[in-house]
Amino acid sequence: LENFREMSVAEFFAKYREVAGFSNPARALYQTIRELVENSLDATDGHGILPEIRIFIEKVNSSNEKSLCRVTVEDNGIGVPPTVMPEAFGKVLFSSKYVIRQTRGMYGIGVKAAVLYGQVTTGSYVEVISSTKGSSYIYMKRLYIDMKRNEPVIVEEAQWRKPGLWHGTRVSLAIECDWPRAKSRVLEYVKRTAIIAPYADIILQTPEEEIIYFPRTTRKMPKPPRESKPHPHGIDVETLKQMLTNTKAKTMLEFMEAEFQSVGKITALKFLETIGLKHNMRPKKLLKDSNGAILARIVDSMRLFKFKPPRSDYLSPLGKELIKIGLTRMYSPEWVDAITRPARVYQGHPFIVEVGLAYGGSIPSLEEPILLRYANKIPLIYEEREDVSYKVLKDINWKNYEINMPAPIVVLVHVASTKIPYRGVGKESISDVPELEQEIRACILELARRLRRYLSYKEREAEAMRK
Amino acid sequence: LENFREMSVAEFFAKYREVAGFSNPARALYQTIRELVENSLDATDGHGILPEIRIFIEKVNSSNEKSLCRVTVEDNGIGVPPTVMPEAFGKVLFSSKYVIRQTRGMYGIGVKAAVLYGQVTTGSYVEVISSTKGSSYIYMKRLYIDMKRNEPVIVEEAQWRKPGLWHGTRVSLAIECDWPRAKSRVLEYVKRTAIIAPYADIILQTPEEEIIYFPRTTRKMPKPPRESKPHPHGIDVETLKQMLTNTKAKTMLEFMEAEFQSVGKITALKFLETIGLKHNMRPKKLLKDSNGAILARIVDSMRLFKFKPPRSDYLSPLGKELIKIGLTRMYSPEWVDAITRPARVYQGHPFIVEVGLAYGGSIPSLEEPILLRYANKIPLIYEEREDVSYKVLKDINWKNYEINMPAPIVVLVHVASTKIPYRGVGKESISDVPELEQEIRACILELARRLRRYLSYKEREAEAMRK
Ligand SMILES: Nc1ncnc2c1ncn2[C@@H]1O[C@H](COP(=O)(O)OP(=O)(O)OP(=O)(O)O)[C@@H](O)[C@H]1O
Ligand SMILES: Nc1ncnc2c1ncn2[C@@H]1O[C@H](COP(=O)(O)OP(=O)(O)OP(=O)(O)O)[C@@H](O)[C@H]1O
Ligand SMILES: [Mg+2]
Ligand SMILES: [Mg+2]
């Protein structure tokens, strides 16, 4: 009576494209551009390469009233090896970013969602051209996705000897688009990306053939993020099972030290003693716990035990200077300051919250401060009202700091983490995780206090001037 | 250098649970309850059965500070056959609702996302007990999900002869929860479900052992929705390929008539003539079109051709009476009216927009009308600001109807469709599809006009009274 069947994850994201952010042709154009640009930035500044990003949006002739564009993004990044190129661009849930490291990408879906949207709306394939740093060849593949099997289908491929030292990737695909409705958001996205990445050289060519150039203004790049081991706080039973299955450690002591970050020998011994496990016990023995009760107890104890906080040097924050410079470039404020907090943890992932506050200059005086959100250096533009930063900002009572609305205030919030808890696959807003909320609130309140001090000083100066 | 790998869709929803709506223990409790309740309602009113739904939320002892609940939902629905029971509850992207029919469920993820959340936070399995109408046995399975393989693992199963005629399903699982923070939303969800389903008998037992009863107040049920064929408008190349692959039709004429809804013989002949295909051509020949250009042209022509609109009798709207009764029960308004629009189409899916407007009574006088959103009879509670209904409502200039804010107004919007374009897997808001926007706007404006007429009449009456 009821017709039961399974669906592949490629069919799923082709059919329910709005779940990945492709809800209409304007939003889809924006999403396609950002998925490709975020991949290019991960492949450059994530590996210590000064980014050169070229974004082309070109009108495509259409036999009917559908509006089509070709979107092409080219970078000088680490490139994609030819062996994984088909799956990287043609298999949903395939990624090099499933490790514990701060990257813009995380789901293994992004470019594939764009490929599926292009395939469904234009019937055409994606073209990828790439060469890695050491390689003597440039590889080209044109492919589409076999949705039933979630596998790439290569329609054409070629390779040619590399004439010089170029390395990087060029991705090109045709999609149904709505440039007039997408334009302001796309420009905002690229501009806000450039503002916090002054070391990046970005060129955007619009369908009107207008060229918008964001030149590199510094060669100084932040340290790239590093891959780390999991932190014991917030580890769940499934992850612990996986770690015990994969570990080469012969004893529980070795397991705790080797497989986790922030766990030294003394801490490991103390923890094992607390939960009553012998330090020389073989880790694999715990996998015999078939009803999961012992593993659940270990996970709960880990959550409560006082381990050192996670290393913050593996994350790659923007830093107060860069935030202040960015806000200054955008608004020429009369006052600006920024805070970068020490790393905290949620669900075993370290995170750093950074907030900048600018006052005056060309900032319009509004009932609510302007909020600029960033996560892992990605500007977040849609879904503002659902974001944890907005909820925190909305609750701030500026009167407590004798700051009366309307006032010319911009608040920039950046969250850097090995896992950003986005509310959806389209990465537009961060869900309200309590630990994040607390950190964002602490920053904004501290900056409000500092703004208050500046305004008081300004008032005293004005008072003194009048005498 | 980069470590490429794939991930199963079960691993994906376990790791990124916030994408499915499980972002914190309060939200997860709400989501778990609603996923189970929506499955139970689909299994009852979707099949002409007067629903009896029992929801139990019980505190569970926890060895640490984690707060755990057991959530149990029982229904008298069509039941789950034992052969598909393991996959229905243990395989992500497995569903009986991947057909073209108006149901609350659509993704094949819901209950599995809850099972994964329970498994990850408590280490325990889900228990399912079920019996279908004709069966002489009741089946019980306890299972968890093998995340790497996206397969169910049965830890215990049993069957026993059915003593009577019971049919239905009982699902029970333990999860980390936060009842105090979830309570008001859970109560709102159940109450708003009951308001538009007065034929349903719903009991909710809270962790405080309080029993909240929503008795059935009518035995009259709307016609259940029916499965239909796709409509030619908005068919995409992939779907057309699939239909051509699966069809038993020997000619293109037969294909158009048999595989689509709203296409009769005359229309089919006219359409085939328009696109220059012989009506006796074999459909499978079109699959030889390897570059997809011919298929893309057919799809585009389908989109532009004037086919009859889709049947609206396959959808199951609430109807104006039910909406008015519901609003009256909630607010005892001095004026209430409702509109059910004829069916329209977006992306090949028929949809009906219904709007109710209530004025006065116990409605508080606010700057913005209160918005109650429903989609396929599911109350939507979170993400209001991102919903297409909210965006339409926000743009309404009530002054144009001489209605001055603050005013005591409630607007109820229900969208019924064979596919609701939710913005996320957690089903809390509808994305801004232009066709939906137009219909919602048309309804609200018409009801604003009618409210205006009532208010004018009321003013004239008051005027007459004063003389
Ligand atoms: N421009 C590029 N340069 C180098 N590698 C790339 C590039 N674009 C994609 N890749 C590789 O392809 C993989 C898949 O990309 P995709 O966007 O689908 O997923 P992701 O970036 O890992 O995660 P997300 O879904 O969050 O974007 C990446 O993990 C990366 O290894
Ligand atoms: N209470 C129930 N009675 C009958 N069948 C059920 C019940 N609960 C689940 N099922 C069956 O299990 C399948 C899977 O349920 P699940 O909630 O995962 O997906 P869905 O309801 O199809 O879609 P969605 O992800 O949108 O909820 C359903 O399609 C339905 O066939
Ligand atoms: Mg990506
Ligand atoms: Mg469901």
Short mmCIF file of C-alpha atoms in Angstrom, two decimals, chain A residues 11 19 84 135 147 153 156 234 249 252 254 302 347 352 358 383 405 443 445 452:
data_model
loop_
_atom_site.label_atom_id
_atom_site.label_comp_id
_atom_site.label_asym_id
_atom_site.label_seq_id
_atom_site.Cartn_x
_atom_site.Cartn_y
_atom_site.Cartn_z
CA GLU A 11 18.89 12.84 -5.78
CA VAL A 19 17.74 23.04 1.59
CA VAL A 84 40.11 12.52 -6.85
CA SER A 135 52.71 18.18 -11.05
CA MET A 147 22.08 11.12 -9.42
CA VAL A 153 30.10 10.64 -15.13
CA GLU A 156 35.34 14.46 -21.65
CA GLY A 234 31.90 16.85 24.31
CA ALA A 249 47.67 2.63 20.95
CA MET A 252 44.60 3.39 27.59
CA GLU A 254 48.82 5.85 25.29
CA MET A 302 35.33 13.20 29.93
CA GLN A 347 31.00 19.72 21.68
CA ILE A 352 37.49 31.71 19.07
CA ALA A 358 32.88 50.89 15.25
CA GLU A 383 19.10 34.65 7.68
CA MET A 405 19.47 54.66 20.08
CA CYS A 443 32.77 40.62 23.81
CA LEU A 445 29.45 44.05 26.55
CA ARG A 452 31.08 54.31 26.88
#
